[in-house]
mmCIF file of C-alpha atoms in Angstrom:
data_model
loop_
_atom_site.group_PDB
_atom_site.id
_atom_site.type_symbol
_atom_site.label_atom_id
_atom_site.label_comp_id
_atom_site.label_asym_id
_atom_site.label_seq_id
_atom_site.Cartn_x
_atom_site.Cartn_y
_atom_site.Cartn_z
ATOM 1 C CA MET A 1 0.053 -0.213 -0.002
ATOM 2 C CA TYR A 2 1.092 3.661 -0.787
ATOM 3 C CA GLY A 3 3.797 2.882 -3.284
ATOM 4 C CA GLU A 4 3.275 4.997 -6.548
ATOM 5 C CA PHE A 5 0.159 6.270 -4.695
ATOM 6 C CA ALA A 6 2.191 8.588 -2.501
ATOM 7 C CA ALA A 7 3.313 10.634 -5.228
ATOM 8 C CA VAL A 8 -0.161 11.654 -6.277
ATOM 9 C CA TYR A 9 -2.025 11.369 -2.893
ATOM 10 C CA ASP A 10 -1.966 15.086 -2.176
ATOM 11 C CA ARG A 11 -3.553 15.927 -5.514
ATOM 12 C CA LEU A 12 -6.417 13.653 -4.596
ATOM 13 C CA THR A 13 -6.877 15.280 -1.339
ATOM 14 C CA GLN A 14 -6.176 18.844 -2.187
ATOM 15 C CA GLU A 15 -9.651 20.075 -1.064
ATOM 16 C CA VAL A 16 -9.022 18.858 2.475
ATOM 17 C CA ASP A 17 -8.592 21.670 5.111
ATOM 18 C CA TYR A 18 -5.594 20.456 6.691
ATOM 19 C CA PRO A 19 -4.795 23.507 8.610
ATOM 20 C CA ALA A 20 -8.217 23.529 10.381
ATOM 21 C CA TRP A 21 -7.823 19.778 11.010
ATOM 22 C CA ALA A 22 -4.438 20.509 12.719
ATOM 23 C CA ALA A 23 -5.948 23.383 14.570
ATOM 24 C CA HIS A 24 -8.616 21.104 15.928
ATOM 25 C CA TYR A 25 -5.870 18.867 17.205
ATOM 26 C CA GLN A 26 -4.180 21.816 19.013
ATOM 27 C CA GLY A 27 -7.464 22.553 20.813
ATOM 28 C CA MET A 28 -7.898 19.050 21.784
ATOM 29 C CA LEU A 29 -4.382 18.805 23.357
ATOM 30 C CA ALA A 30 -4.529 22.150 24.749
ATOM 31 C CA GLN A 31 -7.698 21.156 26.725
ATOM 32 C CA ARG A 32 -5.913 18.257 28.087
ATOM 33 C CA GLY A 33 -2.987 20.521 29.286
ATOM 34 C CA VAL A 34 -0.493 19.932 26.436
ATOM 35 C CA ALA A 35 1.227 23.199 25.943
ATOM 36 C CA ALA A 36 2.930 24.602 22.775
ATOM 37 C CA GLY A 37 6.425 23.300 22.503
ATOM 38 C CA SER A 38 5.612 19.800 23.998
ATOM 39 C CA ARG A 39 7.016 16.814 22.501
ATOM 40 C CA VAL A 40 4.382 15.314 20.372
ATOM 41 C CA LEU A 41 4.687 12.074 18.426
ATOM 42 C CA GLU A 42 2.701 11.815 15.197
ATOM 43 C CA ALA A 43 1.950 8.279 14.147
ATOM 44 C CA ALA A 44 0.880 7.414 10.598
ATOM 45 C CA CYS A 45 1.862 10.830 9.330
ATOM 46 C CA GLY A 46 1.417 10.130 5.569
ATOM 47 C CA THR A 47 2.532 12.745 3.308
ATOM 48 C CA GLY A 48 2.772 15.244 6.222
ATOM 49 C CA ASN A 49 -0.185 17.405 5.559
ATOM 50 C CA LEU A 50 -0.922 17.557 9.400
ATOM 51 C CA THR A 51 2.587 17.374 10.003
ATOM 52 C CA ILE A 52 3.740 20.814 8.771
ATOM 53 C CA HIS A 53 1.122 22.560 10.622
ATOM 54 C CA LEU A 54 1.501 20.721 14.026
ATOM 55 C CA ALA A 55 5.235 21.253 13.706
ATOM 56 C CA ARG A 56 5.080 25.028 13.991
ATOM 57 C CA HIS A 57 3.565 24.534 17.586
ATOM 58 C CA TYR A 58 5.091 21.294 18.916
ATOM 59 C CA GLN A 59 8.495 19.338 19.041
ATOM 60 C CA LEU A 60 7.039 17.061 16.516
ATOM 61 C CA LEU A 61 8.242 13.442 16.007
ATOM 62 C CA PRO A 62 6.618 12.312 12.871
ATOM 63 C CA GLY A 63 6.622 8.662 11.525
ATOM 64 C CA ASP A 64 4.914 6.384 9.101
ATOM 65 C CA GLN A 65 5.399 2.707 7.883
ATOM 66 C CA SER A 66 5.599 3.953 4.177
ATOM 67 C CA PRO A 67 9.207 5.011 2.972
ATOM 68 C CA GLU A 68 7.337 6.560 -0.039
ATOM 69 C CA MET A 69 4.848 8.569 2.207
ATOM 70 C CA LEU A 70 7.858 9.721 4.241
ATOM 71 C CA SER A 71 9.867 10.739 1.292
ATOM 72 C CA VAL A 72 7.077 12.972 0.091
ATOM 73 C CA ALA A 73 6.469 14.374 3.690
ATOM 74 C CA ALA A 74 10.288 15.111 4.165
ATOM 75 C CA LEU A 75 10.415 17.181 1.080
ATOM 76 C CA LYS A 76 7.423 18.910 2.005
ATOM 77 C CA ALA A 77 8.748 19.798 5.383
ATOM 78 C CA ARG A 78 12.099 21.092 3.780
ATOM 79 C CA ASN A 79 10.070 23.217 1.555
ATOM 80 C CA ALA A 80 8.442 24.600 4.302
ATOM 81 C CA GLY A 81 11.681 25.366 6.135
ATOM 82 C CA LEU A 82 11.077 22.754 8.662
ATOM 83 C CA THR A 83 13.708 20.293 10.001
ATOM 84 C CA LEU A 84 11.892 17.213 11.252
ATOM 85 C CA PRO A 85 13.238 13.825 12.450
ATOM 86 C CA PHE A 86 11.037 11.619 10.117
ATOM 87 C CA VAL A 87 11.145 7.895 11.334
ATOM 88 C CA ARG A 88 9.845 4.837 9.581
ATOM 89 C CA GLN A 89 7.793 2.893 12.039
ATOM 90 C CA ASP A 90 4.687 0.842 12.226
ATOM 91 C CA MET A 91 1.832 2.637 14.513
ATOM 92 C CA ARG A 92 1.447 -0.707 16.187
ATOM 93 C CA ASN A 93 4.941 -0.486 17.479
ATOM 94 C CA LEU A 94 5.875 3.278 18.278
ATOM 95 C CA SER A 95 9.130 4.087 19.888
ATOM 96 C CA ALA A 96 10.704 7.392 20.984
ATOM 97 C CA HIS A 97 14.088 8.243 22.631
ATOM 98 C CA ARG A 98 12.161 10.276 25.346
ATOM 99 C CA PRO A 99 8.818 10.003 26.551
ATOM 100 C CA ALA A 100 6.351 12.340 24.665
ATOM 101 C CA GLN A 101 3.532 14.506 26.065
ATOM 102 C CA ALA A 102 1.161 13.432 23.355
ATOM 103 C CA VAL A 103 0.637 10.934 20.752
ATOM 104 C CA VAL A 104 -1.308 11.955 17.736
ATOM 105 C CA CYS A 105 -2.753 10.026 14.902
ATOM 106 C CA GLY A 106 -4.980 11.848 12.247
ATOM 107 C CA CYS A 107 -6.563 11.414 8.703
ATOM 108 C CA ASP A 108 -7.915 7.765 9.359
ATOM 109 C CA GLY A 109 -4.898 6.033 10.562
ATOM 110 C CA VAL A 110 -6.721 3.909 13.070
ATOM 111 C CA ASN A 111 -9.221 2.752 10.396
ATOM 112 C CA TYR A 112 -6.340 0.902 8.810
ATOM 113 C CA LEU A 113 -6.026 -1.157 12.029
ATOM 114 C CA LEU A 114 -8.273 -3.986 10.959
ATOM 115 C CA THR A 115 -8.360 -6.344 14.002
ATOM 116 C CA LYS A 116 -9.028 -5.600 17.745
ATOM 117 C CA ALA A 117 -5.428 -6.940 18.276
ATOM 118 C CA ASP A 118 -3.947 -4.324 15.940
ATOM 119 C CA LEU A 119 -5.902 -1.540 17.785
ATOM 120 C CA ARG A 120 -4.835 -2.785 21.178
ATOM 121 C CA ARG A 121 -1.122 -2.878 19.848
ATOM 122 C CA PHE A 122 -1.391 0.679 18.886
ATOM 123 C CA LEU A 123 -2.853 1.937 22.084
ATOM 124 C CA LYS A 124 -0.425 -0.142 24.093
ATOM 125 C CA SER A 125 2.535 1.275 22.162
ATOM 126 C CA ALA A 126 1.348 4.740 22.487
ATOM 127 C CA TRP A 127 0.784 4.095 26.384
ATOM 128 C CA GLU A 128 4.559 3.305 26.592
ATOM 129 C CA VAL A 129 5.844 6.067 24.609
ATOM 130 C CA LEU A 130 3.927 8.774 26.588
ATOM 131 C CA ALA A 131 5.059 10.447 29.853
ATOM 132 C CA PRO A 132 2.768 10.193 32.976
ATOM 133 C CA GLY A 133 -0.223 12.588 32.287
ATOM 134 C CA GLY A 134 0.294 12.553 28.454
ATOM 135 C CA VAL A 135 -2.394 12.556 25.942
ATOM 136 C CA ILE A 136 -3.344 10.395 22.838
ATOM 137 C CA ALA A 137 -5.642 11.885 20.320
ATOM 138 C CA PHE A 138 -6.729 10.286 17.122
ATOM 139 C CA ASP A 139 -9.724 10.337 14.430
ATOM 140 C CA ILE A 140 -11.561 7.682 12.500
ATOM 141 C CA SER A 141 -14.084 7.815 9.626
ATOM 142 C CA SER A 142 -17.244 6.749 11.140
ATOM 143 C CA PHE A 143 -19.404 3.553 10.824
ATOM 144 C CA HIS A 144 -21.953 5.963 9.157
ATOM 145 C CA LYS A 145 -19.412 7.276 6.658
ATOM 146 C CA LEU A 146 -17.757 4.016 5.735
ATOM 147 C CA SER A 147 -21.223 1.904 5.437
ATOM 148 C CA GLN A 148 -23.581 4.734 4.095
ATOM 149 C CA VAL A 149 -21.597 7.419 2.582
ATOM 150 C CA LEU A 150 -18.770 5.539 0.798
ATOM 151 C CA GLY A 151 -20.449 1.915 1.068
ATOM 152 C CA HIS A 152 -20.839 0.407 -2.233
ATOM 153 C CA ASN A 153 -20.474 3.771 -4.279
ATOM 154 C CA THR A 154 -18.366 4.607 -7.101
ATOM 155 C CA LEU A 155 -16.595 7.905 -7.182
ATOM 156 C CA GLY A 156 -14.601 9.748 -9.831
ATOM 157 C CA MET A 157 -12.685 12.898 -10.554
ATOM 158 C CA LYS A 158 -11.374 14.308 -13.799
ATOM 159 C CA GLU A 159 -8.907 17.114 -14.260
ATOM 160 C CA GLU A 160 -6.460 18.196 -17.128
ATOM 161 C CA ASP A 161 -3.531 15.939 -15.850
ATOM 162 C CA ILE A 162 -5.222 13.470 -13.484
ATOM 163 C CA CYS A 163 -8.182 11.539 -13.024
ATOM 164 C CA TYR A 164 -9.332 8.500 -11.144
ATOM 165 C CA LEU A 165 -11.966 5.926 -10.721
ATOM 166 C CA TRP A 166 -12.836 4.964 -6.874
ATOM 167 C CA ARG A 167 -14.786 1.845 -6.394
ATOM 168 C CA ASN A 168 -15.843 0.808 -2.885
ATOM 169 C CA ALA A 169 -17.146 -2.433 -1.513
ATOM 170 C CA TRP A 170 -18.775 -2.713 1.937
ATOM 171 C CA GLN A 171 -18.400 -5.801 4.015
ATOM 172 C CA ALA A 172 -21.247 -5.655 6.681
ATOM 173 C CA GLY A 173 -20.142 -8.887 8.545
ATOM 174 C CA SER A 174 -16.472 -7.661 9.165
ATOM 175 C CA ARG A 175 -17.371 -3.841 9.037
ATOM 176 C CA ARG A 176 -14.658 -3.348 6.406
ATOM 177 C CA LEU A 177 -14.779 -1.127 3.285
ATOM 178 C CA SER A 178 -12.576 -2.329 0.502
ATOM 179 C CA MET A 179 -11.448 0.502 -1.883
ATOM 180 C CA ALA A 180 -9.960 0.048 -5.381
ATOM 181 C CA LEU A 181 -8.500 3.085 -7.147
ATOM 182 C CA SER A 182 -7.539 3.563 -10.726
ATOM 183 C CA ILE A 183 -5.518 6.704 -11.090
ATOM 184 C CA PHE A 184 -4.495 8.034 -14.498
ATOM 185 C CA VAL A 185 -1.622 10.593 -14.506
ATOM 186 C CA LYS A 186 -0.620 12.442 -17.647
ATOM 187 C CA THR A 187 3.052 12.400 -18.309
ATOM 188 C CA PRO A 188 5.081 15.187 -19.790
ATOM 189 C CA ASP A 189 5.152 13.377 -23.133
ATOM 190 C CA GLY A 190 1.307 13.409 -23.177
ATOM 191 C CA LEU A 191 0.827 9.776 -22.425
ATOM 192 C CA TRP A 192 -1.332 8.431 -19.389
ATOM 193 C CA ARG A 193 0.383 6.399 -16.657
ATOM 194 C CA LEU A 194 -2.000 4.269 -14.548
ATOM 195 C CA ILE A 195 -1.638 3.608 -10.876
ATOM 196 C CA GLU A 196 -3.776 0.851 -9.380
ATOM 197 C CA GLU A 197 -4.197 1.113 -5.529
ATOM 198 C CA THR A 198 -6.244 -1.125 -3.313
ATOM 199 C CA GLN A 199 -6.906 -0.185 0.434
ATOM 200 C CA THR A 200 -9.106 -1.509 3.249
ATOM 201 C CA GLN A 201 -10.487 0.337 6.331
ATOM 202 C CA ARG A 202 -12.239 -1.005 9.338
ATOM 203 C CA ALA A 203 -15.428 0.891 10.681
ATOM 204 C CA TRP A 204 -14.675 1.151 14.608
ATOM 205 C CA LEU A 205 -17.546 1.735 16.725
ATOM 206 C CA GLN A 206 -17.284 4.532 19.439
ATOM 207 C CA GLU A 207 -17.967 2.033 22.152
ATOM 208 C CA GLU A 208 -15.376 -0.489 21.282
ATOM 209 C CA VAL A 209 -12.688 2.222 20.791
ATOM 210 C CA GLU A 210 -13.655 3.664 24.281
ATOM 211 C CA GLU A 211 -13.533 0.134 25.779
ATOM 212 C CA ALA A 212 -9.967 -0.302 24.130
ATOM 213 C CA LEU A 213 -8.593 2.944 25.476
ATOM 214 C CA GLU A 214 -9.784 1.934 28.898
ATOM 215 C CA GLU A 215 -8.237 -1.674 28.575
ATOM 216 C CA ALA A 216 -5.250 0.052 27.500
ATOM 217 C CA GLY A 217 -5.063 1.998 30.883
ATOM 218 C CA PHE A 218 -6.151 5.496 29.606
ATOM 219 C CA GLU A 219 -8.596 7.563 31.636
ATOM 220 C CA SER A 220 -10.941 10.429 30.869
ATOM 221 C CA ALA A 221 -11.746 9.236 27.326
ATOM 222 C CA ALA A 222 -13.887 11.715 25.345
ATOM 223 C CA CYS A 223 -15.263 11.228 21.856
ATOM 224 C CA TYR A 224 -16.180 14.400 19.809
ATOM 225 C CA GLY A 225 -17.879 14.521 16.285
ATOM 226 C CA ASP A 226 -16.977 16.247 12.976
ATOM 227 C CA MET A 227 -14.094 18.627 14.079
ATOM 228 C CA THR A 228 -16.040 19.875 17.103
ATOM 229 C CA LEU A 229 -15.589 19.546 20.940
ATOM 230 C CA GLY A 230 -19.305 18.411 21.238
ATOM 231 C CA GLN A 231 -20.866 14.892 21.343
ATOM 232 C CA PRO A 232 -21.010 13.297 17.757
ATOM 233 C CA ALA A 233 -24.353 13.263 16.034
ATOM 234 C CA LYS A 234 -25.651 9.993 14.995
ATOM 235 C CA ASN A 235 -24.689 10.757 11.172
ATOM 236 C CA ALA A 236 -21.077 12.242 12.072
ATOM 237 C CA ARG A 237 -18.712 11.438 9.342
ATOM 238 C CA ARG A 238 -15.712 11.636 11.746
ATOM 239 C CA LEU A 239 -15.025 10.663 15.259
ATOM 240 C CA HIS A 240 -12.139 12.283 17.452
ATOM 241 C CA PHE A 241 -10.994 10.583 20.335
ATOM 242 C CA CYS A 242 -8.921 12.024 23.219
ATOM 243 C CA ALA A 243 -7.613 10.341 26.399
ATOM 244 C CA THR A 244 -5.056 10.654 29.270
ATOM 245 C CA LYS A 245 -2.421 8.359 30.680
ATOM 246 C CA PRO A 246 -2.808 8.729 34.452
ATOM 247 C CA GLN A 247 0.003 10.355 36.564
ATOM 248 C CA GLU A 248 2.368 7.973 38.564
ATOM 249 C CA GLY A 249 1.695 7.682 42.269
#
């Protein structure tokens, strides 16, 4: 996953308001006492769309499992005048030289954890890299979004130099969404190059995420809906979670 796709990912997500998304994370972290300048580990940073905004407020430690994504993110950071310690690491096995005050995982990273064991591994590793009193914050595409909005739909986009066909298949029993993308990119010589990408996301329920946070040892878990600090509506498309590692003693 995310091989050649990394090179065109930003073109397909250019309408996403990443500054607002990053600002929402700042608000959630500030509410839990994570101050500007704190050490924040970003899991599954992708091409760095949140990274470059978060890095202006925190000592950011960004990582991702995909070397192609990290390459794009590192170039983006350099172009923004940022020097960041990008690390290749699986979000289920996070590590840091020193404890972090927060762990952040945005843009559906947790939806790519397909089993309860994977979710538990992520939360356990986040717990281990956090300092006492540290905060975990992440977001997911909701069950409503994956099952009803994307569901079995086919989506498409066409521009002068890029177009795609995005076909979805919802599996109700496993609560998984299979996504097949056929992306056509126009080359400088006028030919079209085809990039095929397949991905799978799991629709996690609010209750099971909160239960997993509690089992991992986190406390004061909260769930917000659609880039707010309010309770999620039944048809919320995005859920944001925030919880705290207890202080020692």
